GROMACS .gro file of C-alpha atoms in nm:
model
  474
    1UNK     CA    1   6.190   2.649   2.491
    2UNK     CA    2   6.208   3.013   2.380
    3UNK     CA    3   5.936   3.259   2.473
    4UNK     CA    4   5.886   3.609   2.328
    5UNK     CA    5   5.950   3.896   2.565
    6UNK     CA    6   5.849   4.259   2.509
    7UNK     CA    7   6.171   4.452   2.443
    8UNK     CA    8   6.249   4.772   2.632
    9UNK     CA    9   6.479   5.041   2.491
   10UNK     CA   10   6.792   4.826   2.512
   11UNK     CA   11   6.714   4.473   2.392
   12UNK     CA   12   6.883   4.184   2.566
   13UNK     CA   13   6.819   3.824   2.648
   14UNK     CA   14   6.905   3.632   2.959
   15UNK     CA   15   6.997   3.269   3.000
   16UNK     CA   16   6.924   3.095   3.325
   17UNK     CA   17   7.138   2.820   3.469
   18UNK     CA   18   6.948   2.642   3.743
   19UNK     CA   19   7.119   2.373   3.947
   20UNK     CA   20   6.876   2.289   4.226
   21UNK     CA   21   6.788   1.962   4.054
   22UNK     CA   22   7.083   1.722   4.029
   23UNK     CA   23   7.240   1.671   3.689
   24UNK     CA   24   7.250   1.315   3.556
   25UNK     CA   25   7.562   1.110   3.630
   26UNK     CA   26   7.849   1.256   3.435
   27UNK     CA   27   8.140   1.096   3.261
   28UNK     CA   28   8.385   0.991   3.531
   29UNK     CA   29   8.668   1.157   3.339
   30UNK     CA   30   8.498   1.493   3.370
   31UNK     CA   31   8.585   1.696   3.676
   32UNK     CA   32   8.288   1.934   3.655
   33UNK     CA   33   7.925   1.908   3.553
   34UNK     CA   34   7.918   2.252   3.394
   35UNK     CA   35   8.157   2.534   3.311
   36UNK     CA   36   8.041   2.885   3.224
   37UNK     CA   37   8.327   3.042   3.029
   38UNK     CA   38   8.435   3.393   2.931
   39UNK     CA   39   8.166   3.573   3.128
   40UNK     CA   40   8.195   3.899   3.317
   41UNK     CA   41   8.131   3.773   3.670
   42UNK     CA   42   7.962   4.029   3.893
   43UNK     CA   43   7.915   4.023   4.271
   44UNK     CA   44   7.804   4.302   4.501
   45UNK     CA   45   8.166   4.397   4.558
   46UNK     CA   46   8.361   4.323   4.241
   47UNK     CA   47   8.352   4.253   3.868
   48UNK     CA   48   8.596   4.046   3.663
   49UNK     CA   49   8.627   3.810   3.370
   50UNK     CA   50   8.624   3.458   3.511
   51UNK     CA   51   8.510   3.107   3.432
   52UNK     CA   52   8.279   2.931   3.676
   53UNK     CA   53   8.287   2.555   3.727
   54UNK     CA   54   7.992   2.379   3.890
   55UNK     CA   55   7.994   2.035   4.047
   56UNK     CA   56   7.705   1.866   4.230
   57UNK     CA   57   7.507   2.188   4.249
   58UNK     CA   58   7.791   2.392   4.396
   59UNK     CA   59   8.039   2.638   4.252
   60UNK     CA   60   8.353   2.426   4.263
   61UNK     CA   61   8.609   2.658   4.109
   62UNK     CA   62   8.658   3.009   3.971
   63UNK     CA   63   8.953   3.084   3.746
   64UNK     CA   64   9.055   3.292   3.449
   65UNK     CA   65   9.070   2.999   3.209
   66UNK     CA   66   8.913   2.664   3.297
   67UNK     CA   67   8.963   2.402   3.029
   68UNK     CA   68   8.651   2.297   2.841
   69UNK     CA   69   8.779   1.940   2.851
   70UNK     CA   70   8.711   1.927   3.224
   71UNK     CA   71   8.334   1.977   3.193
   72UNK     CA   72   8.046   1.765   3.072
   73UNK     CA   73   7.873   2.079   2.950
   74UNK     CA   74   8.015   2.420   2.856
   75UNK     CA   75   7.834   2.748   2.805
   76UNK     CA   76   8.018   3.032   2.635
   77UNK     CA   77   7.911   3.357   2.804
   78UNK     CA   78   8.148   3.579   2.606
   79UNK     CA   79   8.058   3.946   2.660
   80UNK     CA   80   7.777   3.863   2.901
   81UNK     CA   81   7.728   3.951   3.266
   82UNK     CA   82   7.716   3.647   3.494
   83UNK     CA   83   7.535   3.729   3.818
   84UNK     CA   84   7.375   3.552   4.114
   85UNK     CA   85   7.006   3.479   4.074
   86UNK     CA   86   6.762   3.731   4.213
   87UNK     CA   87   6.602   3.709   4.556
   88UNK     CA   88   6.260   3.874   4.562
   89UNK     CA   89   6.215   3.970   4.926
   90UNK     CA   90   5.853   4.079   4.900
   91UNK     CA   91   5.607   3.887   4.683
   92UNK     CA   92   5.260   3.818   4.831
   93UNK     CA   93   5.196   3.522   4.598
   94UNK     CA   94   4.850   3.387   4.674
   95UNK     CA   95   4.863   3.534   5.021
   96UNK     CA   96   4.632   3.834   5.021
   97UNK     CA   97   4.274   3.746   4.940
   98UNK     CA   98   4.217   3.698   4.568
   99UNK     CA   99   4.571   3.758   4.444
  100UNK     CA  100   4.582   3.571   4.113
  101UNK     CA  101   4.927   3.416   4.125
  102UNK     CA  102   5.015   3.097   4.307
  103UNK     CA  103   5.350   2.927   4.344
  104UNK     CA  104   5.306   2.689   4.054
  105UNK     CA  105   5.189   2.933   3.783
  106UNK     CA  106   5.466   3.163   3.902
  107UNK     CA  107   5.731   2.903   3.823
  108UNK     CA  108   5.789   3.043   3.474
  109UNK     CA  109   5.777   3.404   3.576
  110UNK     CA  110   6.007   3.345   3.872
  111UNK     CA  111   6.267   3.142   3.687
  112UNK     CA  112   6.524   3.422   3.710
  113UNK     CA  113   6.461   3.454   4.081
  114UNK     CA  114   6.587   3.272   4.385
  115UNK     CA  115   6.383   3.211   4.701
  116UNK     CA  116   6.069   3.426   4.702
  117UNK     CA  117   5.910   3.558   5.016
  118UNK     CA  118   5.539   3.499   5.059
  119UNK     CA  119   5.302   3.682   5.291
  120UNK     CA  120   4.995   3.548   5.465
  121UNK     CA  121   4.762   3.745   5.686
  122UNK     CA  122   4.684   3.639   6.040
  123UNK     CA  123   4.305   3.641   6.014
  124UNK     CA  124   4.111   3.750   6.320
  125UNK     CA  125   3.952   3.411   6.380
  126UNK     CA  126   4.276   3.214   6.357
  127UNK     CA  127   4.590   3.177   6.559
  128UNK     CA  128   4.915   3.279   6.395
  129UNK     CA  129   5.039   2.921   6.415
  130UNK     CA  130   4.728   2.794   6.238
  131UNK     CA  131   4.769   3.051   5.963
  132UNK     CA  132   5.126   2.943   5.893
  133UNK     CA  133   5.036   2.573   5.898
  134UNK     CA  134   4.740   2.623   5.665
  135UNK     CA  135   4.935   2.836   5.423
  136UNK     CA  136   5.225   2.592   5.418
  137UNK     CA  137   4.981   2.312   5.336
  138UNK     CA  138   4.839   2.520   5.051
  139UNK     CA  139   5.186   2.591   4.915
  140UNK     CA  140   5.285   2.224   4.925
  141UNK     CA  141   4.958   2.113   4.766
  142UNK     CA  142   5.000   2.363   4.483
  143UNK     CA  143   5.363   2.277   4.424
  144UNK     CA  144   5.650   2.506   4.333
  145UNK     CA  145   5.935   2.518   4.086
  146UNK     CA  146   6.134   2.756   4.304
  147UNK     CA  147   6.244   2.786   4.663
  148UNK     CA  148   6.023   2.991   4.890
  149UNK     CA  149   5.993   3.116   5.245
  150UNK     CA  150   5.732   3.307   5.444
  151UNK     CA  151   5.667   3.640   5.603
  152UNK     CA  152   5.390   3.660   5.863
  153UNK     CA  153   5.149   3.952   5.879
  154UNK     CA  154   5.051   4.027   6.237
  155UNK     CA  155   4.709   4.187   6.276
  156UNK     CA  156   4.624   4.066   6.626
  157UNK     CA  157   4.920   4.149   6.854
  158UNK     CA  158   4.778   3.986   7.165
  159UNK     CA  159   4.988   3.835   7.443
  160UNK     CA  160   4.934   3.479   7.316
  161UNK     CA  161   5.037   3.577   6.964
  162UNK     CA  162   5.354   3.762   7.061
  163UNK     CA  163   5.479   3.568   7.362
  164UNK     CA  164   5.379   3.211   7.271
  165UNK     CA  165   5.312   3.172   6.898
  166UNK     CA  166   5.568   3.408   6.745
  167UNK     CA  167   5.868   3.240   6.915
  168UNK     CA  168   5.746   2.900   6.790
  169UNK     CA  169   5.710   3.035   6.436
  170UNK     CA  170   6.063   3.172   6.445
  171UNK     CA  171   6.213   2.861   6.606
  172UNK     CA  172   6.017   2.584   6.435
  173UNK     CA  173   5.945   2.735   6.096
  174UNK     CA  174   6.256   2.948   6.060
  175UNK     CA  175   6.054   3.255   5.967
  176UNK     CA  176   6.275   3.561   5.997
  177UNK     CA  177   6.037   3.851   5.937
  178UNK     CA  178   5.696   3.992   6.019
  179UNK     CA  179   5.499   4.255   5.834
  180UNK     CA  180   5.291   4.528   5.998
  181UNK     CA  181   5.031   4.757   5.843
  182UNK     CA  182   4.955   5.119   5.930
  183UNK     CA  183   4.655   5.123   5.695
  184UNK     CA  184   4.361   4.903   5.580
  185UNK     CA  185   4.090   4.864   5.844
  186UNK     CA  186   4.132   4.487   5.883
  187UNK     CA  187   4.510   4.508   5.915
  188UNK     CA  188   4.590   4.848   6.063
  189UNK     CA  189   4.771   4.856   6.398
  190UNK     CA  190   4.762   5.139   6.649
  191UNK     CA  191   5.088   5.293   6.767
  192UNK     CA  192   5.091   5.096   7.092
  193UNK     CA  193   5.034   4.773   6.896
  194UNK     CA  194   5.319   4.858   6.661
  195UNK     CA  195   5.540   4.905   6.965
  196UNK     CA  196   5.433   4.571   7.112
  197UNK     CA  197   5.526   4.383   6.795
  198UNK     CA  198   5.850   4.576   6.743
  199UNK     CA  199   5.954   4.498   7.099
  200UNK     CA  200   5.908   4.124   7.048
  201UNK     CA  201   6.067   4.135   6.702
  202UNK     CA  202   6.374   4.298   6.857
  203UNK     CA  203   6.388   4.029   7.125
  204UNK     CA  204   6.362   3.751   6.865
  205UNK     CA  205   6.602   3.926   6.624
  206UNK     CA  206   6.365   3.913   6.326
  207UNK     CA  207   6.306   4.177   6.060
  208UNK     CA  208   6.012   4.413   6.110
  209UNK     CA  209   5.860   4.513   5.775
  210UNK     CA  210   5.622   4.807   5.766
  211UNK     CA  211   5.359   4.920   5.517
  212UNK     CA  212   5.368   5.289   5.604
  213UNK     CA  213   5.055   5.484   5.514
  214UNK     CA  214   4.835   5.680   5.752
  215UNK     CA  215   4.510   5.483   5.732
  216UNK     CA  216   4.304   5.742   5.920
  217UNK     CA  217   4.413   6.017   5.683
  218UNK     CA  218   4.329   5.798   5.382
  219UNK     CA  219   3.979   5.735   5.522
  220UNK     CA  220   3.923   6.107   5.580
  221UNK     CA  221   4.041   6.203   5.231
  222UNK     CA  222   3.830   5.926   5.076
  223UNK     CA  223   3.519   6.059   5.251
  224UNK     CA  224   3.588   6.410   5.120
  225UNK     CA  225   3.637   6.284   4.765
  226UNK     CA  226   3.312   6.084   4.788
  227UNK     CA  227   3.124   6.397   4.897
  228UNK     CA  228   3.234   6.560   4.572
  229UNK     CA  229   3.161   6.258   4.354
  230UNK     CA  230   3.531   6.210   4.278
  231UNK     CA  231   3.540   5.830   4.293
  232UNK     CA  232   3.670   5.715   3.953
  233UNK     CA  233   3.994   5.510   3.957
  234UNK     CA  234   4.214   5.814   3.892
  235UNK     CA  235   4.121   5.958   4.233
  236UNK     CA  236   4.282   5.667   4.414
  237UNK     CA  237   4.612   5.856   4.407
  238UNK     CA  238   4.452   6.174   4.539
  239UNK     CA  239   4.319   5.982   4.838
  240UNK     CA  240   4.680   5.891   4.915
  241UNK     CA  241   4.905   6.190   4.842
  242UNK     CA  242   5.274   6.158   4.934
  243UNK     CA  243   5.220   6.315   5.277
  244UNK     CA  244   5.020   6.003   5.376
  245UNK     CA  245   5.326   5.783   5.332
  246UNK     CA  246   5.569   6.042   5.465
  247UNK     CA  247   5.379   6.093   5.792
  248UNK     CA  248   5.344   5.721   5.861
  249UNK     CA  249   5.710   5.663   5.780
  250UNK     CA  250   5.816   5.939   6.019
  251UNK     CA  251   5.593   5.806   6.295
  252UNK     CA  252   5.714   5.448   6.255
  253UNK     CA  253   6.076   5.561   6.272
  254UNK     CA  254   6.008   5.750   6.595
  255UNK     CA  255   5.851   5.438   6.748
  256UNK     CA  256   6.125   5.206   6.626
  257UNK     CA  257   6.403   5.439   6.734
  258UNK     CA  258   6.258   5.467   7.082
  259UNK     CA  259   6.304   5.095   7.144
  260UNK     CA  260   6.602   5.056   6.907
  261UNK     CA  261   6.431   4.812   6.673
  262UNK     CA  262   6.557   4.799   6.311
  263UNK     CA  263   6.278   4.833   6.055
  264UNK     CA  264   6.234   4.773   5.682
  265UNK     CA  265   5.994   5.003   5.497
  266UNK     CA  266   5.842   4.817   5.204
  267UNK     CA  267   5.731   4.956   4.866
  268UNK     CA  268   5.844   5.315   4.929
  269UNK     CA  269   5.691   5.524   4.651
  270UNK     CA  270   5.750   5.892   4.729
  271UNK     CA  271   6.050   6.121   4.745
  272UNK     CA  272   5.931   6.265   5.076
  273UNK     CA  273   5.921   5.923   5.246
  274UNK     CA  274   6.263   5.838   5.102
  275UNK     CA  275   6.400   6.163   5.245
  276UNK     CA  276   6.269   6.080   5.593
  277UNK     CA  277   6.434   5.738   5.571
  278UNK     CA  278   6.763   5.888   5.453
  279UNK     CA  279   6.764   6.136   5.741
  280UNK     CA  280   6.723   5.851   5.992
  281UNK     CA  281   7.002   5.656   5.824
  282UNK     CA  282   7.240   5.953   5.847
  283UNK     CA  283   7.174   5.961   6.223
  284UNK     CA  284   7.303   5.605   6.235
  285UNK     CA  285   6.969   5.435   6.305
  286UNK     CA  286   6.929   5.098   6.125
  287UNK     CA  287   6.645   5.182   5.888
  288UNK     CA  288   6.617   4.978   5.569
  289UNK     CA  289   6.400   5.050   5.268
  290UNK     CA  290   6.261   4.882   4.959
  291UNK     CA  291   6.125   5.027   4.639
  292UNK     CA  292   5.960   4.852   4.344
  293UNK     CA  293   5.936   4.884   3.964
  294UNK     CA  294   5.599   5.060   3.963
  295UNK     CA  295   5.743   5.355   4.153
  296UNK     CA  296   6.027   5.400   3.904
  297UNK     CA  297   5.809   5.386   3.593
  298UNK     CA  298   5.455   5.510   3.675
  299UNK     CA  299   5.313   5.843   3.795
  300UNK     CA  300   4.971   5.992   3.864
  301UNK     CA  301   4.960   6.079   3.495
  302UNK     CA  302   4.934   5.711   3.409
  303UNK     CA  303   4.615   5.692   3.615
  304UNK     CA  304   4.477   5.985   3.417
  305UNK     CA  305   4.565   5.859   3.068
  306UNK     CA  306   4.262   5.631   3.039
  307UNK     CA  307   4.031   5.845   3.249
  308UNK     CA  308   3.678   5.903   3.125
  309UNK     CA  309   3.332   5.861   3.279
  310UNK     CA  310   3.296   5.529   3.094
  311UNK     CA  311   3.646   5.390   3.145
  312UNK     CA  312   3.780   5.151   3.408
  313UNK     CA  313   4.113   5.066   3.241
  314UNK     CA  314   4.327   5.268   3.480
  315UNK     CA  315   4.223   5.038   3.766
  316UNK     CA  316   4.502   4.810   3.640
  317UNK     CA  317   4.760   5.055   3.778
  318UNK     CA  318   4.611   5.099   4.124
  319UNK     CA  319   4.846   5.004   4.406
  320UNK     CA  320   4.920   5.138   4.753
  321UNK     CA  321   5.099   5.354   4.808
  322UNK     CA  322   5.040   5.493   4.459
  323UNK     CA  323   5.331   5.607   4.241
  324UNK     CA  324   5.444   5.968   4.281
  325UNK     CA  325   5.262   6.262   4.121
  326UNK     CA  326   5.532   6.322   3.857
  327UNK     CA  327   5.875   6.207   3.743
  328UNK     CA  328   6.054   6.415   4.006
  329UNK     CA  329   5.967   6.141   4.255
  330UNK     CA  330   6.108   5.883   4.016
  331UNK     CA  331   6.441   6.065   3.994
  332UNK     CA  332   6.458   6.087   4.374
  333UNK     CA  333   6.399   5.712   4.398
  334UNK     CA  334   6.670   5.640   4.142
  335UNK     CA  335   6.904   5.853   4.352
  336UNK     CA  336   6.804   5.645   4.654
  337UNK     CA  337   6.889   5.324   4.469
  338UNK     CA  338   7.233   5.464   4.391
  339UNK     CA  339   7.326   5.613   4.727
  340UNK     CA  340   7.207   5.331   4.954
  341UNK     CA  341   6.883   5.480   5.085
  342UNK     CA  342   6.717   5.172   4.939
  343UNK     CA  343   6.854   4.846   5.068
  344UNK     CA  344   6.658   4.619   4.837
  345UNK     CA  345   6.454   4.626   4.518
  346UNK     CA  346   6.152   4.393   4.521
  347UNK     CA  347   5.842   4.326   4.312
  348UNK     CA  348   5.563   4.347   4.572
  349UNK     CA  349   5.396   4.116   4.321
  350UNK     CA  350   5.026   4.144   4.406
  351UNK     CA  351   4.824   4.107   4.085
  352UNK     CA  352   4.446   4.107   4.047
  353UNK     CA  353   4.301   4.019   3.707
  354UNK     CA  354   4.123   4.301   3.530
  355UNK     CA  355   3.847   4.082   3.387
  356UNK     CA  356   3.780   3.883   3.702
  357UNK     CA  357   3.466   3.916   3.911
  358UNK     CA  358   3.685   3.889   4.222
  359UNK     CA  359   3.967   4.102   4.079
  360UNK     CA  360   3.982   4.464   3.971
  361UNK     CA  361   3.615   4.436   3.870
  362UNK     CA  362   3.524   4.457   4.240
  363UNK     CA  363   3.558   4.832   4.195
  364UNK     CA  364   3.236   4.813   3.994
  365UNK     CA  365   3.061   4.513   4.147
  366UNK     CA  366   3.072   4.660   4.500
  367UNK     CA  367   2.974   5.010   4.388
  368UNK     CA  368   2.594   5.043   4.414
  369UNK     CA  369   2.569   5.335   4.173
  370UNK     CA  370   2.759   5.149   3.901
  371UNK     CA  371   2.544   4.838   3.946
  372UNK     CA  372   2.205   5.011   3.920
  373UNK     CA  373   2.186   4.964   3.543
  374UNK     CA  374   2.316   4.605   3.540
  375UNK     CA  375   2.056   4.354   3.422
  376UNK     CA  376   2.276   4.053   3.345
  377UNK     CA  377   2.389   3.795   3.602
  378UNK     CA  378   2.680   3.916   3.814
  379UNK     CA  379   2.920   3.627   3.758
  380UNK     CA  380   3.245   3.548   3.580
  381UNK     CA  381   3.071   3.458   3.253
  382UNK     CA  382   2.919   3.807   3.233
  383UNK     CA  383   3.197   4.011   3.393
  384UNK     CA  384   3.279   4.215   3.082
  385UNK     CA  385   2.912   4.297   3.032
  386UNK     CA  386   2.894   4.406   3.396
  387UNK     CA  387   3.201   4.628   3.355
  388UNK     CA  388   3.112   4.783   3.019
  389UNK     CA  389   3.072   5.160   3.023
  390UNK     CA  390   3.131   5.203   3.395
  391UNK     CA  391   3.405   5.366   3.600
  392UNK     CA  392   3.328   5.225   3.946
  393UNK     CA  393   3.471   5.345   4.277
  394UNK     CA  394   3.842   5.342   4.357
  395UNK     CA  395   3.798   5.235   4.719
  396UNK     CA  396   3.659   4.895   4.615
  397UNK     CA  397   3.938   4.820   4.365
  398UNK     CA  398   4.193   4.571   4.504
  399UNK     CA  399   4.532   4.737   4.540
  400UNK     CA  400   4.819   4.566   4.364
  401UNK     CA  401   5.024   4.526   4.047
  402UNK     CA  402   5.221   4.237   3.895
  403UNK     CA  403   5.599   4.250   3.908
  404UNK     CA  404   5.762   3.906   3.919
  405UNK     CA  405   5.831   3.890   3.544
  406UNK     CA  406   5.952   4.247   3.507
  407UNK     CA  407   6.146   4.319   3.828
  408UNK     CA  408   6.493   4.219   3.704
  409UNK     CA  409   6.458   4.316   3.335
  410UNK     CA  410   6.335   4.667   3.418
  411UNK     CA  411   6.617   4.739   3.661
  412UNK     CA  412   6.875   4.585   3.428
  413UNK     CA  413   6.756   4.795   3.136
  414UNK     CA  414   6.668   5.129   3.289
  415UNK     CA  415   6.912   5.110   3.578
  416UNK     CA  416   7.227   4.929   3.468
  417UNK     CA  417   7.223   4.982   3.090
  418UNK     CA  418   7.127   5.348   3.118
  419UNK     CA  419   7.403   5.414   3.369
  420UNK     CA  420   7.190   5.489   3.674
  421UNK     CA  421   7.345   5.206   3.878
  422UNK     CA  422   7.659   4.994   3.849
  423UNK     CA  423   7.657   4.617   3.786
  424UNK     CA  424   7.772   4.564   4.145
  425UNK     CA  425   7.486   4.775   4.279
  426UNK     CA  426   7.242   4.576   4.065
  427UNK     CA  427   7.356   4.254   4.233
  428UNK     CA  428   7.347   4.416   4.577
  429UNK     CA  429   6.987   4.537   4.534
  430UNK     CA  430   6.842   4.228   4.370
  431UNK     CA  431   7.032   3.943   4.533
  432UNK     CA  432   7.289   4.003   4.805
  433UNK     CA  433   7.106   4.254   5.025
  434UNK     CA  434   6.766   4.077   5.029
  435UNK     CA  435   6.938   3.746   5.101
  436UNK     CA  436   7.128   3.895   5.394
  437UNK     CA  437   6.833   4.095   5.523
  438UNK     CA  438   6.555   3.839   5.532
  439UNK     CA  439   6.688   3.499   5.437
  440UNK     CA  440   7.053   3.399   5.453
  441UNK     CA  441   7.400   3.506   5.345
  442UNK     CA  442   7.429   3.238   5.079
  443UNK     CA  443   7.434   3.456   4.770
  444UNK     CA  444   7.672   3.723   4.892
  445UNK     CA  445   7.955   3.604   4.672
  446UNK     CA  446   7.995   3.379   4.374
  447UNK     CA  447   8.279   3.190   4.535
  448UNK     CA  448   8.412   2.840   4.569
  449UNK     CA  449   8.175   2.594   4.743
  450UNK     CA  450   7.884   2.835   4.735
  451UNK     CA  451   7.559   2.663   4.638
  452UNK     CA  452   7.499   2.738   4.272
  453UNK     CA  453   7.131   2.803   4.338
  454UNK     CA  454   7.112   2.996   4.016
  455UNK     CA  455   7.327   3.198   3.784
  456UNK     CA  456   7.190   3.454   3.541
  457UNK     CA  457   7.377   3.526   3.219
  458UNK     CA  458   7.265   3.858   3.073
  459UNK     CA  459   7.337   3.879   2.699
  460UNK     CA  460   7.311   4.231   2.558
  461UNK     CA  461   7.234   4.236   2.187
  462UNK     CA  462   7.052   4.429   1.917
  463UNK     CA  463   6.820   4.137   1.847
  464UNK     CA  464   6.472   4.085   1.980
  465UNK     CA  465   6.448   3.989   2.344
  466UNK     CA  466   6.400   3.625   2.430
  467UNK     CA  467   6.379   3.436   2.754
  468UNK     CA  468   6.577   3.113   2.739
  469UNK     CA  469   6.457   2.850   2.982
  470UNK     CA  470   6.672   2.703   3.260
  471UNK     CA  471   6.914   2.446   3.124
  472UNK     CA  472   6.807   2.130   3.305
  473UNK     CA  473   6.822   1.774   3.189
  474UNK     CA  474   6.608   1.511   3.354
   0.00000   0.00000   0.00000
């Protein structure tokens, strides 16, 4: 099945070879199930022209010239990059309120990706164990066409949670990371609570992920903007200037460094926060960082493009932290991807539908002033009528953008093909580093006896872009 794909500046197509499902019994005279020939094989440390032979879901052999006669199926990857599949280390699929992607609908979008990482909040009325069990049941009931694993979001760092439940989650469920928030009233932790969780995370040797924004400063700035009537979607970014992220990042590093707990800063969007992280890294402290596509391709100007008193379109681009004010932040982030400031490149896939009564439209539905003139029923059938001619309030708009489909293509095009990063660095950011950091060391090398979870063959051409489906026979 071939699907159209919107082409960026440098058209390409990519072919996915998925081997999680067993191939049918092959001819006994054939040594391998599949051979990928003539490709430019790329790992995080090296690049070379090799053939890859796969047997029983594992890479069985790598050599310069494997005979086609030895394989049941052969794919000619002449001139194409052959890389490990992507590992998206941060994708809150169906885990934060009304996020509109679940595991099963994401199967198509994620087909170039390896094991995703899903977040689920520890709600106030539930134990952390109950949250994980409930979410796992939801995931299994929905079904998935890809591997997945969980993060846990800790919002109630009580003794029972940290000393009893968290060790069980790590030991029984194999969860290797927790996420902490420094903003959002329902999720925000105080400094002493951050320290409590970091201390236990260090003891259990799990990754501490941090959403670094100063929630109190955001609340204060939001109040000041409201006093001046500056509440349209474009003002979301002005309620969260770069200093909000920079201050929280600095504070979290101080706390983590005091107890020597490694931390991973997720969705870093500003040059100033990246600089703080780089400074800590040069001191030798184990600070890791992630950035995402939206911060490399959007700015405050994108929020202003659709701005008018009767327009709500720019709510589609609202995320937290917001992208930088101008393209100088983008260039600083590209530099960080090159020089190692950023350890991983993730999607932070957190989409809310624009025309959904529980999606971006909440920015209007929950804003009393916008709703004063509404006479139709406030339901999904009338959502566009409810939204028409209104601009709403940014503080009620759910924060989040999609990214699963575009994460790899955007970095491949604007990073690798435009010379900003090397092929090896592409693999490091999208596959090897996230696997090592939060999952396992399985995808570090494309070597003999490694599970062939997925290979991606990137074909660069002047033709229109297409997405070729995984080659699987049932």
